[in-house]
PDB file of C-alpha atoms in Angstrom:
ATOM      1  CA  MET Y 532      84.899  85.391  91.606  1.00  0.00           C
ATOM      2  CA  ALA Y 533      83.965  82.730  94.142  1.00  0.00           C
ATOM      3  CA  ALA Y 534      85.520  79.954  92.042  1.00  0.00           C
ATOM      4  CA  SER Y 535      88.945  81.488  92.632  1.00  0.00           C
ATOM      5  CA  ASN Y 536      88.752  80.261  96.226  1.00  0.00           C
ATOM      6  CA  VAL Y 537      88.549  76.610  95.163  1.00  0.00           C
ATOM      7  CA  MET Y 538      91.871  74.743  95.197  1.00  0.00           C
ATOM      8  CA  ALA Y 539      90.894  71.978  92.705  1.00  0.00           C
ATOM      9  CA  LEU Y 540      88.335  71.562  89.924  1.00  0.00           C
ATOM     10  CA  ALA Y 541      86.804  68.379  88.513  1.00  0.00           C
ATOM     11  CA  ILE Y 542      87.062  67.991  84.742  1.00  0.00           C
ATOM     12  CA  ARG Y 543      84.186  66.439  82.792  1.00  0.00           C
ATOM     13  CA  GLY Y 544      85.112  63.101  81.263  1.00  0.00           C
ATOM     14  CA  ALA Y 545      88.332  62.699  83.280  1.00  0.00           C
ATOM     15  CA  GLY Y 546      86.767  60.326  85.811  1.00  0.00           C
ATOM     16  CA  PRO Y 547      85.147  60.756  89.228  1.00  0.00           C
ATOM     17  CA  ASP Y 548      88.378  61.219  91.173  1.00  0.00           C
ATOM     18  CA  ALA Y 549      90.353  63.260  88.635  1.00  0.00           C
ATOM     19  CA  LYS Y 550      90.738  66.866  89.710  1.00  0.00           C
ATOM     20  CA  VAL Y 551      93.020  69.623  88.480  1.00  0.00           C
ATOM     21  CA  ALA Y 552      94.874  71.701  91.059  1.00  0.00           C
ATOM     22  CA  LEU Y 553      94.531  75.465  90.796  1.00  0.00           C
ATOM     23  CA  LYS Y 554      96.993  78.201  91.591  1.00  0.00           C
ATOM     24  CA  LEU Y 555      95.357  81.258  93.064  1.00  0.00           C
ATOM     25  CA  ASP Y 556      98.186  83.618  92.049  1.00  0.00           C
ATOM     26  CA  ALA Y 557      97.977  85.492  88.785  1.00  0.00           C
ATOM     27  CA  SER Y 558     100.126  83.937  86.064  1.00  0.00           C
ATOM     28  CA  ASN Y 559     101.685  87.312  85.195  1.00  0.00           C
ATOM     29  CA  SER Y 560     102.293  88.441  88.762  1.00  0.00           C
ATOM     30  CA  VAL Y 561     105.744  89.789  89.609  1.00  0.00           C
ATOM     31  CA  LEU Y 562     107.214  88.501  92.824  1.00  0.00           C
ATOM     32  CA  GLU Y 563     108.829  91.069  95.066  1.00  0.00           C
ATOM     33  CA  PRO Y 564     112.424  90.381  95.939  1.00  0.00           C
ATOM     34  CA  GLU Y 565     112.746  88.978  99.428  1.00  0.00           C
ATOM     35  CA  SER Y 566     114.341  91.311 101.912  1.00  0.00           C
ATOM     36  CA  LYS Y 567     116.413  90.259 104.877  1.00  0.00           C
ATOM     37  CA  LYS Y 568     114.311  92.345 107.254  1.00  0.00           C
ATOM     38  CA  ILE Y 569     111.667  90.672 109.309  1.00  0.00           C
ATOM     39  CA  LYS Y 570     108.199  92.053 108.622  1.00  0.00           C
ATOM     40  CA  LEU Y 571     105.930  92.074 111.623  1.00  0.00           C
ATOM     41  CA  ASP Y 572     102.213  92.624 111.692  1.00  0.00           C
ATOM     42  CA  LYS Y 573     101.109  95.692 113.532  1.00  0.00           C
ATOM     43  CA  VAL Y 574      99.109  94.830 116.612  1.00  0.00           C
ATOM     44  CA  CYS Y 575      97.134  97.650 118.162  1.00  0.00           C
ATOM     45  CA  THR Y 576      95.886  96.265 121.434  1.00  0.00           C
ATOM     46  CA  LYS Y 577      97.537  98.749 123.722  1.00  0.00           C
ATOM     47  CA  TYR Y 578      94.331 100.693 124.215  1.00  0.00           C
ATOM     48  CA  GLY Y 579      91.153  99.506 125.799  1.00  0.00           C
ATOM     49  CA  CYS Y 580      87.923 101.087 126.859  1.00  0.00           C
ATOM     50  CA  VAL Y 581      88.782 101.613 130.499  1.00  0.00           C
ATOM     51  CA  ALA Y 582      87.784 104.053 133.154  1.00  0.00           C
ATOM     52  CA  GLY Y 583      90.152 106.956 133.583  1.00  0.00           C
ATOM     53  CA  ALA Y 584      90.982 107.327 129.886  1.00  0.00           C
ATOM     54  CA  SER Y 585      91.013 110.891 128.698  1.00  0.00           C
ATOM     55  CA  SER Y 586      88.617 112.310 126.124  1.00  0.00           C
ATOM     56  CA  ASP Y 587      91.295 112.459 123.438  1.00  0.00           C
ATOM     57  CA  PHE Y 588      91.618 108.629 123.568  1.00  0.00           C
ATOM     58  CA  PHE Y 589      88.108 107.803 122.321  1.00  0.00           C
ATOM     59  CA  PRO Y 590      88.656 108.614 118.588  1.00  0.00           C
ATOM     60  CA  ILE Y 591      91.817 106.485 118.595  1.00  0.00           C
ATOM     61  CA  TYR Y 592      89.944 103.590 120.212  1.00  0.00           C
ATOM     62  CA  ARG Y 593      87.104 103.938 117.704  1.00  0.00           C
ATOM     63  CA  ARG Y 594      89.504 103.891 114.727  1.00  0.00           C
ATOM     64  CA  HIS Y 595      91.326 100.765 115.969  1.00  0.00           C
ATOM     65  CA  ARG Y 596      88.001  99.082 116.693  1.00  0.00           C
ATOM     66  CA  SER Y 597      86.682  99.826 113.185  1.00  0.00           C
ATOM     67  CA  ILE Y 598      89.916  98.454 111.644  1.00  0.00           C
ATOM     68  CA  GLU Y 599      89.568  95.227 113.647  1.00  0.00           C
ATOM     69  CA  LEU Y 600      85.862  94.882 112.783  1.00  0.00           C
ATOM     70  CA  GLU Y 601      86.682  95.403 109.100  1.00  0.00           C
ATOM     71  CA  ARG Y 602      89.365  92.697 109.291  1.00  0.00           C
ATOM     72  CA  LEU Y 603      86.903  90.275 110.910  1.00  0.00           C
ATOM     73  CA  ALA Y 604      84.218  91.120 108.326  1.00  0.00           C
ATOM     74  CA  THR Y 605      86.692  90.418 105.512  1.00  0.00           C
ATOM     75  CA  MET Y 606      87.586  87.070 107.088  1.00  0.00           C
ATOM     76  CA  ASP Y 607      83.886  86.156 107.345  1.00  0.00           C
ATOM     77  CA  LYS Y 608      83.270  87.219 103.739  1.00  0.00           C
ATOM     78  CA  ASN Y 609      86.214  85.142 102.491  1.00  0.00           C
ATOM     79  CA  TRP Y 610      84.996  82.118 104.484  1.00  0.00           C
ATOM     80  CA  ASP Y 611      81.476  82.442 103.084  1.00  0.00           C
ATOM     81  CA  GLU Y 612      82.841  82.739  99.520  1.00  0.00           C
ATOM     82  CA  LEU Y 613      84.994  79.654 100.036  1.00  0.00           C
ATOM     83  CA  LYS Y 614      82.079  77.601 101.358  1.00  0.00           C
ATOM     84  CA  SER Y 615      79.743  78.725  98.555  1.00  0.00           C
ATOM     85  CA  ALA Y 616      82.412  77.911  95.947  1.00  0.00           C
ATOM     86  CA  GLU Y 617      82.955  74.457  97.478  1.00  0.00           C
ATOM     87  CA  SER Y 618      79.210  73.731  97.536  1.00  0.00           C
ATOM     88  CA  PHE Y 619      78.930  74.866  93.905  1.00  0.00           C
ATOM     89  CA  GLN Y 620      81.773  72.539  92.890  1.00  0.00           C
ATOM     90  CA  GLU Y 621      80.163  69.615  94.762  1.00  0.00           C
ATOM     91  CA  LYS Y 622      76.869  70.297  92.964  1.00  0.00           C
ATOM     92  CA  ARG Y 623      78.735  70.525  89.661  1.00  0.00           C
ATOM     93  CA  GLU Y 624      80.524  67.203  90.281  1.00  0.00           C
ATOM     94  CA  ARG Y 625      77.238  65.464  91.191  1.00  0.00           C
ATOM     95  CA  ALA Y 626      75.677  66.760  87.957  1.00  0.00           C
ATOM     96  CA  MET Y 627      78.680  65.559  85.956  1.00  0.00           C
ATOM     97  CA  MET Y 628      78.487  62.097  87.527  1.00  0.00           C
ATOM     98  CA  ALA Y 629      74.740  61.907  86.849  1.00  0.00           C
ATOM     99  CA  ASP Y 630      75.335  62.944  83.220  1.00  0.00           C
ATOM    100  CA  ASP Y 631      78.093  60.350  82.798  1.00  0.00           C
ATOM    101  CA  GLU Y 632      75.880  57.638  84.300  1.00  0.00           C
ATOM    102  CA  ALA Y 633      72.953  58.547  82.035  1.00  0.00           C
ATOM    103  CA  THR Y 634      75.260  58.599  79.013  1.00  0.00           C
ATOM    104  CA  SER Y 635      76.682  55.172  79.827  1.00  0.00           C
ATOM    105  CA  LYS Y 636      73.169  53.729  80.321  1.00  0.00           C
ATOM    106  CA  LYS Y 637      72.016  55.099  76.962  1.00  0.00           C
ATOM    107  CA  SER Y 638      75.171  53.808  75.295  1.00  0.00           C
ATOM    108  CA  ALA Y 639      74.609  50.332  76.746  1.00  0.00           C
ATOM    109  CA  LYS Y 640      70.992  50.441  75.575  1.00  0.00           C
ATOM    110  CA  ARG Y 641      72.073  51.404  72.048  1.00  0.00           C
ATOM    111  CA  GLN Y 642      74.672  48.638  72.012  1.00  0.00           C
ATOM    112  CA  LYS Y 643      72.120  46.067  73.197  1.00  0.00           C
ATOM    113  CA  ARG Y 644      69.666  47.231  70.535  1.00  0.00           C
ATOM    114  CA  LYS Y 645      72.392  46.905  67.901  1.00  0.00           C
ATOM    115  CA  GLU Y 646      73.275  43.374  69.035  1.00  0.00           C
ATOM    116  CA  ASN Y 647      69.592  42.365  69.091  1.00  0.00           C
ATOM    117  CA  LYS Y 648      69.174  43.701  65.574  1.00  0.00           C
ATOM    118  CA  LYS Y 649      72.128  41.604  64.371  1.00  0.00           C
ATOM    119  CA  GLU Y 650      70.770  38.515  66.156  1.00  0.00           C
ATOM    120  CA  SER Y 651      67.267  38.976  64.712  1.00  0.00           C
ATOM    121  CA  GLU Y 652      68.733  39.449  61.232  1.00  0.00           C
ATOM    122  CA  LYS Y 653      70.713  36.215  61.660  1.00  0.00           C
ATOM    123  CA  LEU Y 654      67.602  34.324  62.866  1.00  0.00           C
ATOM    124  CA  ARG Y 655      65.529  35.755  60.018  1.00  0.00           C
ATOM    125  CA  LYS Y 656      68.076  34.526  57.461  1.00  0.00           C
ATOM    126  CA  GLU Y 657      68.101  31.066  59.073  1.00  0.00           C
ATOM    127  CA  ALA Y 658      64.292  30.893  59.042  1.00  0.00           C
ATOM    128  CA  GLU Y 659      63.867  31.951  55.393  1.00  0.00           C
ATOM    129  CA  GLY Y 660      64.166  28.427  54.014  1.00  0.00           C
ATOM    130  CA  MET Y 661      62.079  26.736  56.719  1.00  0.00           C
ATOM    131  CA  ASN Y 662      58.658  28.238  56.138  1.00  0.00           C
ATOM    132  CA  LYS Y 663      57.615  28.535  52.537  1.00  0.00           C
ATOM    133  CA  PHE Y 664      54.118  29.810  53.310  1.00  0.00           C
ATOM    134  CA  GLN Y 665      53.173  33.409  53.693  1.00  0.00           C
ATOM    135  CA  GLY Y 666      51.639  34.746  56.904  1.00  0.00           C
ATOM    136  CA  ASP Y 667      48.445  35.976  55.252  1.00  0.00           C
ATOM    137  CA  GLY Y 668      46.290  32.912  56.020  1.00  0.00           C
ATOM    138  CA  SER Y 669      46.830  31.275  52.622  1.00  0.00           C
ATOM    139  CA  TRP Y 670      48.355  28.155  54.206  1.00  0.00           C
ATOM    140  CA  LEU Y 671      44.971  26.660  55.108  1.00  0.00           C
ATOM    141  CA  GLU Y 672      43.629  27.378  51.613  1.00  0.00           C
ATOM    142  CA  ALA Y 673      46.709  25.718  50.092  1.00  0.00           C
ATOM    143  CA  MET Y 674      46.240  22.611  52.255  1.00  0.00           C
ATOM    144  CA  LYS Y 675      42.518  22.377  51.351  1.00  0.00           C
ATOM    145  CA  SER Y 676      43.265  22.638  47.652  1.00  0.00           C
ATOM    146  CA  MET Y 677      45.917  19.881  47.757  1.00  0.00           C
ATOM    147  CA  SER Y 678      44.970  16.415  46.641  1.00  0.00           C
ATOM    148  CA  PRO Y 679      45.623  13.518  49.091  1.00  0.00           C
ATOM    149  CA  GLU Y 680      48.443  12.244  46.872  1.00  0.00           C
ATOM    150  CA  GLU Y 681      50.206  15.617  46.927  1.00  0.00           C
ATOM    151  CA  PHE Y 682      49.686  15.839  50.661  1.00  0.00           C
ATOM    152  CA  GLU Y 683      51.269  12.372  51.229  1.00  0.00           C
ATOM    153  CA  LYS Y 684      54.161  13.293  48.948  1.00  0.00           C
ATOM    154  CA  LEU Y 685      54.747  16.507  50.901  1.00  0.00           C
ATOM    155  CA  ALA Y 686      54.559  14.642  54.228  1.00  0.00           C
ATOM    156  CA  LYS Y 687      57.131  12.051  53.124  1.00  0.00           C
ATOM    157  CA  LYS Y 688      59.518  14.651  51.741  1.00  0.00           C
ATOM    158  CA  PRO Y 689      62.524  15.029  54.053  1.00  0.00           C
ATOM    159  CA  VAL Y 690      62.811  18.387  55.771  1.00  0.00           C
ATOM    160  CA  GLN Y 691      66.003  20.300  55.153  1.00  0.00           C
ATOM    161  CA  VAL Y 692      67.535  21.245  58.473  1.00  0.00           C
ATOM    162  CA  ASN Y 693      70.220  23.846  58.999  1.00  0.00           C
ATOM    163  CA  PRO Y 694      73.487  22.529  60.487  1.00  0.00           C
ATOM    164  CA  GLY Y 695      73.007  24.317  63.820  1.00  0.00           C
ATOM    165  CA  VAL Y 696      69.463  23.031  64.414  1.00  0.00           C
ATOM    166  CA  VAL Y 697      68.976  19.765  66.342  1.00  0.00           C
ATOM    167  CA  GLN Y 698      66.170  17.681  64.866  1.00  0.00           C
ATOM    168  CA  MET Y 699      63.906  15.970  67.375  1.00  0.00           C
ATOM    169  CA  PRO Y 700      62.501  12.499  66.578  1.00  0.00           C
ATOM    170  CA  VAL Y 701      58.833  12.329  65.600  1.00  0.00           C
ATOM    171  CA  ILE Y 702      56.752  10.222  68.007  1.00  0.00           C
ATOM    172  CA  SER Y 703      53.215   9.291  67.037  1.00  0.00           C
ATOM    173  CA  ALA Y 704      50.285   8.670  69.380  1.00  0.00           C
ATOM    174  CA  ALA Y 705      50.378   4.939  68.577  1.00  0.00           C
ATOM    175  CA  MET Y 706      54.032   4.778  69.639  1.00  0.00           C
ATOM    176  CA  MET Y 707      53.286   6.546  72.896  1.00  0.00           C
ATOM    177  CA  SER Y 708      50.399   4.210  73.786  1.00  0.00           C
ATOM    178  CA  ALA Y 709      52.385   1.013  73.063  1.00  0.00           C
ATOM    179  CA  SER Y 710      52.608  -1.435  75.950  1.00  0.00           C
ATOM    180  CA  SER Y 711      56.404  -1.187  75.975  1.00  0.00           C
ATOM    181  CA  ASN Y 712      56.118   2.433  77.081  1.00  0.00           C
ATOM    182  CA  ILE Y 713      53.776   1.694  79.977  1.00  0.00           C
ATOM    183  CA  THR Y 714      55.468   0.605  83.212  1.00  0.00           C
ATOM    184  CA  ILE Y 715      53.672  -0.029  86.459  1.00  0.00           C
ATOM    185  CA  ARG Y 716      55.747   0.451  89.545  1.00  0.00           C
ATOM    186  CA  ASP Y 717      54.822  -0.599  93.021  1.00  0.00           C
ATOM    187  CA  ALA Y 718      55.798   2.063  95.472  1.00  0.00           C
ATOM    188  CA  ASP Y 719      56.549   1.065  99.009  1.00  0.00           C
ATOM    189  CA  PHE Y 720      55.467   3.869 101.282  1.00  0.00           C
TER     190      PHE Y 720
END
């Protein structure tokens, strides 16, 4: 009932500023043909509660007063219904915006999770050929059981590198401690 007072409604999913205008008239209402006569509102303000009025005037005054009070009460009721309908629509729009925001956040989170899954799958495929040992602690046992000749052979074997990986040069401790790498600078302070 109160929603019929609202002139526009927000539609879920149509955007924050998209509203649909409403017509308050019934769709099957029949319009009366316009007449050429002027229709005036009846105004009954010729009586007042004044001294010197006769006793037969009081019921007439009371009837006109009750009609005016009823008209004012109807105006107040319509105003209250309009304001409550507007506040309901504002609350509804805020809830719709909050729902849309939560939905977009969850969608972004799902998309990010999907992209991360693809990236981790790609990295896992790249790393398959690099490490030939299992992660169960058997690497140390395998190194202990190797003979020194096998160990030297494994150390001299070139490492296969994927095309996208940049290989860094190997620098030993002897190379780092060479006198060519040590420079003494005098700082003038």
